[in-house]
Coordinates of C-alpha atoms in Angstrom, one line a residue:
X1 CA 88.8 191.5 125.2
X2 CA 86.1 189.1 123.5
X3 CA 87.8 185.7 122.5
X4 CA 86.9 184.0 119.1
X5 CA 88.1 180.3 118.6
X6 CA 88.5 180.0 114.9
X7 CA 88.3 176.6 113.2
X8 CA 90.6 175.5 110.9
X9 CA 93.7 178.0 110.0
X10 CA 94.1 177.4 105.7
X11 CA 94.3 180.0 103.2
X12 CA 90.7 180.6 103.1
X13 CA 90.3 181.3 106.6
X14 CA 93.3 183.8 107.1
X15 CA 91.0 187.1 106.1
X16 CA 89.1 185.9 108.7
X17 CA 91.6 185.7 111.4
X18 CA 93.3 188.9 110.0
X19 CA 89.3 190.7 110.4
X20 CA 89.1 189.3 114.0
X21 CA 92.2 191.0 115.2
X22 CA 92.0 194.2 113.1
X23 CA 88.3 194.6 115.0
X24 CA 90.3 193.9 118.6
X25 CA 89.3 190.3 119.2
X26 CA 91.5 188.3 120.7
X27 CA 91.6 185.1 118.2
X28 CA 92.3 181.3 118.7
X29 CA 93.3 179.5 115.7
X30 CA 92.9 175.7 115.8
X31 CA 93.8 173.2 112.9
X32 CA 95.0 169.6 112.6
X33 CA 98.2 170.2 110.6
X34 CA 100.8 171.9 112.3
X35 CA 101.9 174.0 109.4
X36 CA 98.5 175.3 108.4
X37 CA 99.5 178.7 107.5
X38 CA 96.9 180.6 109.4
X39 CA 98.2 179.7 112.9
X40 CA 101.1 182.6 112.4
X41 CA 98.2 185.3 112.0
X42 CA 96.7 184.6 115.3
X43 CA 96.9 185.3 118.8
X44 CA 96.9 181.4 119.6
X45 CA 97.7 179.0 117.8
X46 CA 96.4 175.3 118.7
X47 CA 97.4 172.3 117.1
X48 CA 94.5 169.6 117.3
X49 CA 92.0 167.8 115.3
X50 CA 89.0 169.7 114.9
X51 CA 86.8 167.4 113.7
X52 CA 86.9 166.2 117.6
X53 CA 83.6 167.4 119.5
X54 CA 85.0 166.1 123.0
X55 CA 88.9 167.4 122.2
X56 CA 87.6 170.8 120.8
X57 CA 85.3 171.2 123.6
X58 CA 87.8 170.6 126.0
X59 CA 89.9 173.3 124.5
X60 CA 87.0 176.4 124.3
X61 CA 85.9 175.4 127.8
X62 CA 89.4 176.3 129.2
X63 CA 90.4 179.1 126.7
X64 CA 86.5 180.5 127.7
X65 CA 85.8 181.6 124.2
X66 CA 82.9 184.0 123.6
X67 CA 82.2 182.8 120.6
X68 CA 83.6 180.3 117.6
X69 CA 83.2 180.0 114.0
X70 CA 84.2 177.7 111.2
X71 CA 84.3 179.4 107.8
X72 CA 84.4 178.4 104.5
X73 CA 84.4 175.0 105.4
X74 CA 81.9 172.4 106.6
X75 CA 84.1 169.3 108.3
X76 CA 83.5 170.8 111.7
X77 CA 80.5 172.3 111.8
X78 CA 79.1 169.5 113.9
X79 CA 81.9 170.5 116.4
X80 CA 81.2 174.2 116.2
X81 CA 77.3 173.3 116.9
X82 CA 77.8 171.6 119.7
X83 CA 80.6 174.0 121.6
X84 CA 77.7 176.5 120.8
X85 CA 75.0 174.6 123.2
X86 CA 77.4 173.5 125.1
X87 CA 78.7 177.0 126.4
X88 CA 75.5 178.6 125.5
X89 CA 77.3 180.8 122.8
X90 CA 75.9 182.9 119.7
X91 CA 74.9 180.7 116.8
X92 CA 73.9 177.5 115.8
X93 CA 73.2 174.7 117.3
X94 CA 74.6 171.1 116.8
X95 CA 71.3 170.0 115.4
X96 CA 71.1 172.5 113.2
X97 CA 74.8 172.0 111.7
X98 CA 74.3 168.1 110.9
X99 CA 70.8 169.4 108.8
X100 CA 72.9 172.5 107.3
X101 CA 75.9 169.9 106.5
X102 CA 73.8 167.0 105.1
X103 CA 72.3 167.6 101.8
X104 CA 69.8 164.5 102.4
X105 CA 69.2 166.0 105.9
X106 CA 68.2 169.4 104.3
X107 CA 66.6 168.4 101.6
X108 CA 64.0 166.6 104.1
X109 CA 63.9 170.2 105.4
X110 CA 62.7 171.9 102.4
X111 CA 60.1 169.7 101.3
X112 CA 58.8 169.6 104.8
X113 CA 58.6 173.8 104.6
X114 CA 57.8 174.4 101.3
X115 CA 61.6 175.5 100.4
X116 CA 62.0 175.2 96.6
X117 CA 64.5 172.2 95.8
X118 CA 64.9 169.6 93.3
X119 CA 63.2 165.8 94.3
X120 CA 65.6 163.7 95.9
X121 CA 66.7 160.4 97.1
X122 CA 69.6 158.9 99.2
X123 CA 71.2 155.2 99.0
X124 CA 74.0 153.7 100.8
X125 CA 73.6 150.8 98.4
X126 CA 74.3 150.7 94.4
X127 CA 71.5 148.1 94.0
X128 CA 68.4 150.4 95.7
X129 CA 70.5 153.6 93.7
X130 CA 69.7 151.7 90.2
X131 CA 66.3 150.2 90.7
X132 CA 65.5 154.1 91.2
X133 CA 67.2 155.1 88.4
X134 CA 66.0 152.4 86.1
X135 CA 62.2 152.8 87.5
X136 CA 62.0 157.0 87.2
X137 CA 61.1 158.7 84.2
X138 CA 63.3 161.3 84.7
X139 CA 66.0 161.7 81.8
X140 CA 68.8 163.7 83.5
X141 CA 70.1 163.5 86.9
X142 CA 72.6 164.1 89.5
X143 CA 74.5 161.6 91.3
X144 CA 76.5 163.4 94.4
X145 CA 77.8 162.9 98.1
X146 CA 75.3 163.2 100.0
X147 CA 78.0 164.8 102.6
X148 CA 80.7 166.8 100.4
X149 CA 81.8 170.4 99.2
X150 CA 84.1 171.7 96.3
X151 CA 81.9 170.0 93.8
X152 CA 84.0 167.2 94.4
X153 CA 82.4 163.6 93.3
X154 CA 79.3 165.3 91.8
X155 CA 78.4 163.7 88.2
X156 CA 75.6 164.0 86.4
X157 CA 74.2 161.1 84.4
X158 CA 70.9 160.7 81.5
X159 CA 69.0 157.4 81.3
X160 CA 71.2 155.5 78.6
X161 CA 73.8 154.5 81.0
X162 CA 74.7 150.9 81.7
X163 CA 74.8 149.9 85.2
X164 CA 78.2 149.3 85.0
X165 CA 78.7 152.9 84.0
X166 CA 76.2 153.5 87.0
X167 CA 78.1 151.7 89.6
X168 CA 81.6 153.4 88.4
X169 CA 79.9 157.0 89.2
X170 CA 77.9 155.8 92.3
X171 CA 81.1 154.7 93.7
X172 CA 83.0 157.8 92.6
X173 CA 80.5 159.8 94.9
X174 CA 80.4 157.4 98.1
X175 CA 84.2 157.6 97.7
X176 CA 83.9 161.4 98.2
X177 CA 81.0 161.7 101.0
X178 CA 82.0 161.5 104.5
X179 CA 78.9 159.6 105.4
X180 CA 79.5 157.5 102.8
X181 CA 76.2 157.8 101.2
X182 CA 75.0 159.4 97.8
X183 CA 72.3 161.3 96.7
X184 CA 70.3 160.7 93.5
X185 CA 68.6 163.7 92.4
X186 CA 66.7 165.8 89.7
X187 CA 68.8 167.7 87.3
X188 CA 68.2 171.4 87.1
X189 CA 69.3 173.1 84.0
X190 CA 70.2 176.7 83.9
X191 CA 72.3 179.2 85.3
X192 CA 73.8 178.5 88.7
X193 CA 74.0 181.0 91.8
X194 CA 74.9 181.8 95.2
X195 CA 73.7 184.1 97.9
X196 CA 75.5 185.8 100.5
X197 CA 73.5 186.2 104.1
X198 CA 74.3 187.1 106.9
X199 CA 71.5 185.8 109.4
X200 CA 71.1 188.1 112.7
X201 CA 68.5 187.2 115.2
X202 CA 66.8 184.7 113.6
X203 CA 66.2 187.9 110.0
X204 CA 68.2 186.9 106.8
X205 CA 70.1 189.7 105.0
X206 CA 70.6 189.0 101.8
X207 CA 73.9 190.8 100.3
X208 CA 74.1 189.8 97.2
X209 CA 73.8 187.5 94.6
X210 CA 76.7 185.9 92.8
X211 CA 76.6 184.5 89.2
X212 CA 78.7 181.3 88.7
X213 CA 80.6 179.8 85.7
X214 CA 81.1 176.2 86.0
X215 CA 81.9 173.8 83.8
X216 CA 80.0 171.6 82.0
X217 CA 78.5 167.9 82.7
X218 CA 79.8 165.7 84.5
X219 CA 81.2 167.4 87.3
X220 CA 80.3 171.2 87.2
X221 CA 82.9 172.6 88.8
X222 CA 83.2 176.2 89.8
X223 CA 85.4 178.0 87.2
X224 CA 84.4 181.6 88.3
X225 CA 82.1 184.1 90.0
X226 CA 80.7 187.8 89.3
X227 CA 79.2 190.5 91.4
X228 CA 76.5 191.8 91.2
X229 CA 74.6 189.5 89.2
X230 CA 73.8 190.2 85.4
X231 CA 70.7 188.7 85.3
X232 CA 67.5 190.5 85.1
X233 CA 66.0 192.3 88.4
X234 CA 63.5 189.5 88.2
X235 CA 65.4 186.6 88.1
X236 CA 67.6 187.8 91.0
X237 CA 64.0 188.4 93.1
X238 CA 63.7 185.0 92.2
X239 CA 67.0 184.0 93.5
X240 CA 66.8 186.2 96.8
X241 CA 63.2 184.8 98.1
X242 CA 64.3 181.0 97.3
X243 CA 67.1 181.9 99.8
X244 CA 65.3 183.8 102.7
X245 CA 63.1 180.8 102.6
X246 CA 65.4 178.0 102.9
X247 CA 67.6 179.7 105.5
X248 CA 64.0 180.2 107.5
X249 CA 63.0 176.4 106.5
X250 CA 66.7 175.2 108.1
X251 CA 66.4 176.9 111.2
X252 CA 69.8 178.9 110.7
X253 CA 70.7 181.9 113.1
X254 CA 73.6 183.8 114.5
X255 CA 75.6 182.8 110.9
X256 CA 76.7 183.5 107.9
X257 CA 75.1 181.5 105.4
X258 CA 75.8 180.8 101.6
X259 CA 73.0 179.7 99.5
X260 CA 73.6 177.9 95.9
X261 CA 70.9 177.8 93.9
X262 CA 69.9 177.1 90.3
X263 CA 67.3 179.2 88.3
X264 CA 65.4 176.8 85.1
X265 CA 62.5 178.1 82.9
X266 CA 62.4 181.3 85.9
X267 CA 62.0 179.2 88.6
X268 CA 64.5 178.8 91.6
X269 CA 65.9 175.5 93.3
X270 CA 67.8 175.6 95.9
X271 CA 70.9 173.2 95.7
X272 CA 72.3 173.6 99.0
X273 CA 72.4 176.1 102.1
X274 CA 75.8 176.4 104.5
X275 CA 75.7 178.0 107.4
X276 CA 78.8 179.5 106.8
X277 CA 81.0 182.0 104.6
X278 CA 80.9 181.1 100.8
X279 CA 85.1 179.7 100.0
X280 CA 86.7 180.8 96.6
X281 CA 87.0 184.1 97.7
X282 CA 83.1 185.1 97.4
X283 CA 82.7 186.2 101.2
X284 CA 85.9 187.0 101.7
X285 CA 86.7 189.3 98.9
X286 CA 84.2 189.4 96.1
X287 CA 81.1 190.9 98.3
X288 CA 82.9 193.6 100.3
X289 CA 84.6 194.9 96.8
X290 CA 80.7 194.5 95.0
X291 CA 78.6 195.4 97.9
X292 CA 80.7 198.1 100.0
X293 CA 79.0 195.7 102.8
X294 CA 82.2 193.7 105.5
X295 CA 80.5 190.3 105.0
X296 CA 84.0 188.9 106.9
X297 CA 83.7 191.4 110.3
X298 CA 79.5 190.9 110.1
X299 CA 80.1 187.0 110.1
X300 CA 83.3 188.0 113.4
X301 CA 80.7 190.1 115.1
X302 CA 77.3 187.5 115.0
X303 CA 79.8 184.5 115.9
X304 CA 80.3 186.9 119.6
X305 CA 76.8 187.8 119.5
X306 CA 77.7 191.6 118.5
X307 CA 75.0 193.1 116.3
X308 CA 76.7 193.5 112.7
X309 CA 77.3 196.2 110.5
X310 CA 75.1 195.4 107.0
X311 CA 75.4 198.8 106.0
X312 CA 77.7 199.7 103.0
X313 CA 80.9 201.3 104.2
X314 CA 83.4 200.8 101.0
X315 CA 83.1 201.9 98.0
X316 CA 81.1 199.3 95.3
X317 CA 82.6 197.7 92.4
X318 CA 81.8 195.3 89.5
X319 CA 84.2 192.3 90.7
X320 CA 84.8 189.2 88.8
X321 CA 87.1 186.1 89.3
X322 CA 88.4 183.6 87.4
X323 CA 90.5 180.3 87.7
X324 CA 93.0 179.2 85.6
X325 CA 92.5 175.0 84.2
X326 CA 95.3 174.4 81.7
X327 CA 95.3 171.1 79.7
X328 CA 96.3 168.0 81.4
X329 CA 99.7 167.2 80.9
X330 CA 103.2 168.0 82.3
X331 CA 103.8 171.6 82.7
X332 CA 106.5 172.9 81.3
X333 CA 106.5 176.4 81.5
X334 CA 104.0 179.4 82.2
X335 CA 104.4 182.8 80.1
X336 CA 102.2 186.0 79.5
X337 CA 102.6 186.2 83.7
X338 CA 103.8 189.8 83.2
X339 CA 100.3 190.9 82.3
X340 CA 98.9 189.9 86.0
X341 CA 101.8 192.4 87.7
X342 CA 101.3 195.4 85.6
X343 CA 97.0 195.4 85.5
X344 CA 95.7 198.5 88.0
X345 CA 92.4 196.4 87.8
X346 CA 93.6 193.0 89.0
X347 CA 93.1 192.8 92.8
X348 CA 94.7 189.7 93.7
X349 CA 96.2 186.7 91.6
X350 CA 97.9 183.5 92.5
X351 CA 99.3 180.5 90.7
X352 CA 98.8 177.6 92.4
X353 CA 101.6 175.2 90.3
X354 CA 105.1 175.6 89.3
X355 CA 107.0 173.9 86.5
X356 CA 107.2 170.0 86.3
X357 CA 104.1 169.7 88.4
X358 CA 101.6 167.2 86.4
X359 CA 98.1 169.1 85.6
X360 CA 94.9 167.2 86.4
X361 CA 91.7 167.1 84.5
X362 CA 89.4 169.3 86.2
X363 CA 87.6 167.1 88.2
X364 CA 86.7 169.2 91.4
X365 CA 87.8 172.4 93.1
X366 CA 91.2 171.4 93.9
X367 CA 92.4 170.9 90.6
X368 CA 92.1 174.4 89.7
X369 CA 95.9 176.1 89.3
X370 CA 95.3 179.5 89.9
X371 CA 93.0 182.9 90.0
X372 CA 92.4 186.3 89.2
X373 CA 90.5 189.1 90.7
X374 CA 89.2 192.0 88.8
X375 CA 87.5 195.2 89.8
X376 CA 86.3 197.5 87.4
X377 CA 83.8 200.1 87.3
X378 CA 80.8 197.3 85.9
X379 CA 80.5 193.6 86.2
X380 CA 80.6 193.4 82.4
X381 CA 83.9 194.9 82.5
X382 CA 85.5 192.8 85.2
X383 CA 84.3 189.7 83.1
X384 CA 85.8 191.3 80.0
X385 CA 88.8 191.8 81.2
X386 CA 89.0 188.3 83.5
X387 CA 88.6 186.7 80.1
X388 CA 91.0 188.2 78.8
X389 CA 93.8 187.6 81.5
X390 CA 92.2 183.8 80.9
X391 CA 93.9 184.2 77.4
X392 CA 97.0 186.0 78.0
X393 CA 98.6 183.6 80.4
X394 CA 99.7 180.3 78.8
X395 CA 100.4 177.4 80.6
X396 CA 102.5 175.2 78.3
X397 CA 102.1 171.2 78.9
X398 CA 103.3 168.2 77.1

């Protein structure tokens, strides 16, 4: 029985644990908090901090894992990297996961092989930052960690700020990067995407695209996604060859990978590239109900070095979800719930607060409060009815 070490055991990796033992793997779970609530689903559960190279080294060598991934999440990448040359297992390699996790690192990468991306610059200083931004042209940019995820300390700023203002968002962002460095880059306007690959002997498969809603400047954060895209077959071309290439350009194999990309006046820019499953559900659950395709097993099987299955084996949907942000405030109560219970088309719904929790501006991902997952026949349909659920439950604050 092939052994998987699996790290980091929160909600978003459960499928993923769940997949490995349904397909007969026998599956390590490792995390840093005791009560992270994947370690019940597997085989093993290891208590330890993952973000350890030597400690989580220590522990593959003597399980002898055939393989080890780390999805929907970056903070360990590094350590997944280098168990992988290490042991001389499937996938990539230490070098490869700083580049995939550093968004200065990979843009470097793209320019250097042609990838398209927006121009870019990195600071560990406020002062260089400024001079930049008070010398370019440029009228709207993006000021992010350079070393982040979840849309979390992303901002974007025009060219009538004070320095003052500046220095308050500069900060915001090295507060949130775990390098503590921040990018200042061009702004991209359009529509946003991601791509879901799976990357098999060095060939990227493109699954899908997904459409994102986010919301609007400063922060952008992800408020829902669709499969398959609505956008014309052209656009989506557009989308999939700006994502074949940056995979290539980063070197990625053996690996899931999730591509974000933005499309402006038909031309593609890629954000950002993870070697790993997209979070929010999108690998998970939104491709296998949109594709028919087990993006979850094919990411198991490349991770051991098992040649996946890319072929569509489910039945394929429009799928859509969306998250609930009520008003900041105090909640006080949450009605119109009955509608999420009784719907034949909802897939999957949580809520993520309870009554007398205080509701947070929506900053990043994790002040989101809930979701909803629709199928339906068509993506216009999932999205019409998503909206609707959007409407029908009320959150009440004071």
């Amino acid at each position: 029985m092939k052994k998987i070490l699996v790290l980091a055991a929160g909600i978003l990796q459960i499928p993923i644990i769940k997949k490995a033992r349904k397909l007969g793997y026998y599956v390590i779970a490792a995390d840093g908090c005791a009560d992270a609530p994947g370690l019940a689903y597997a085989d093993k559960a290891i208590v330890a901090n993952i973000t350890s190279e030597e400690i989580m080294l220590e522990i593959a060598r003597k399980e002898q894992i055939d393989g080890v991934i780390h999805p929907c999440s970056e903070v360990a990448m590094n350590v997944m990297g280098r168990i992988n040359d290490e042991m001389g297992l499937c996938g990539i390699s230490r070098e490869t996961a700083v580049r995939a996790t550093n968004k200065h690192l990979m843009r470097l990468a793209f320019e250097e092989g042609g990838a398209p991306s927006p121009w870019s610059t990195c600071f560990e200083n406020v002062e260089d930052a400024w001079k930049l931004y008070c010398d370019t042209d440029t009228q709207e940019m993006i000021l992010k960690p350079s070393r982040n995820s979840g849309s979390r300390g992303i901002a974007k700023i025009s060219k009538d700020l004070c320095k003052t203002e500046f220095a308050e968002l500069f900060e915001r962002s090295k507060a949130e990067s775990r390098d503590k460095s921040v990018m200042l880059e061009q702004f991209v306007k359009g529509p946003e995407f991601s791509v879901e690959i799976i990357v098999w002997k060095k060939v990227p498969y493109i699954l899908t695209v997904t459409d994102k809603k986010t919301t609007e400047a400063p922060y952008f954060v992800e408020l829902g996604h669709n499969q398959p895209s609505c956008f014309s077959k052209a656009d989506v071309e557009e989308i999939k060859q700006a994502a074949y290439k940056g995979v290539l350009t980063l070197g990625l194999d053996c690996c899931a990978a999730h591509a974000e990309i933005k499309l402006q006046d038909g031309k593609a820019y890629i954000m950002e590239i993870g070697a790993r499953l997209g979070g929010d559900f999108i690998s998970t659950e939104l491709t296998h109900l949109s594709t028919g395709i087990d993006m979850v097993a094919a990411a198991v099987n490349v991770a051991l070095g098992i040649k996946p299955q890319l072929e569509a084996t489910e039945e394929k949907h429009g799928v859509c979800i969306r998250y609930f942000t009520p008003s900041p405030g105090k909640l006080v109560s949450i009605s119109g719930i009955d509608c999420l219970k009784r719907d034949s088309s909802i897939y999957d719904y949580e809520i993520y607060c309870s009554e007398g929790d205080i509701i947070r501006e929506v900053r990043s991902s994790t002040d989101r409060n809930g979701h909803v997952i629709v199928v339906k026949k068509t993506v216009e349909e999932a999205i019409a009815r998503a909206e609707q659920i959007l409407q029908e439950v009320n959150f009440n604050v004071l």
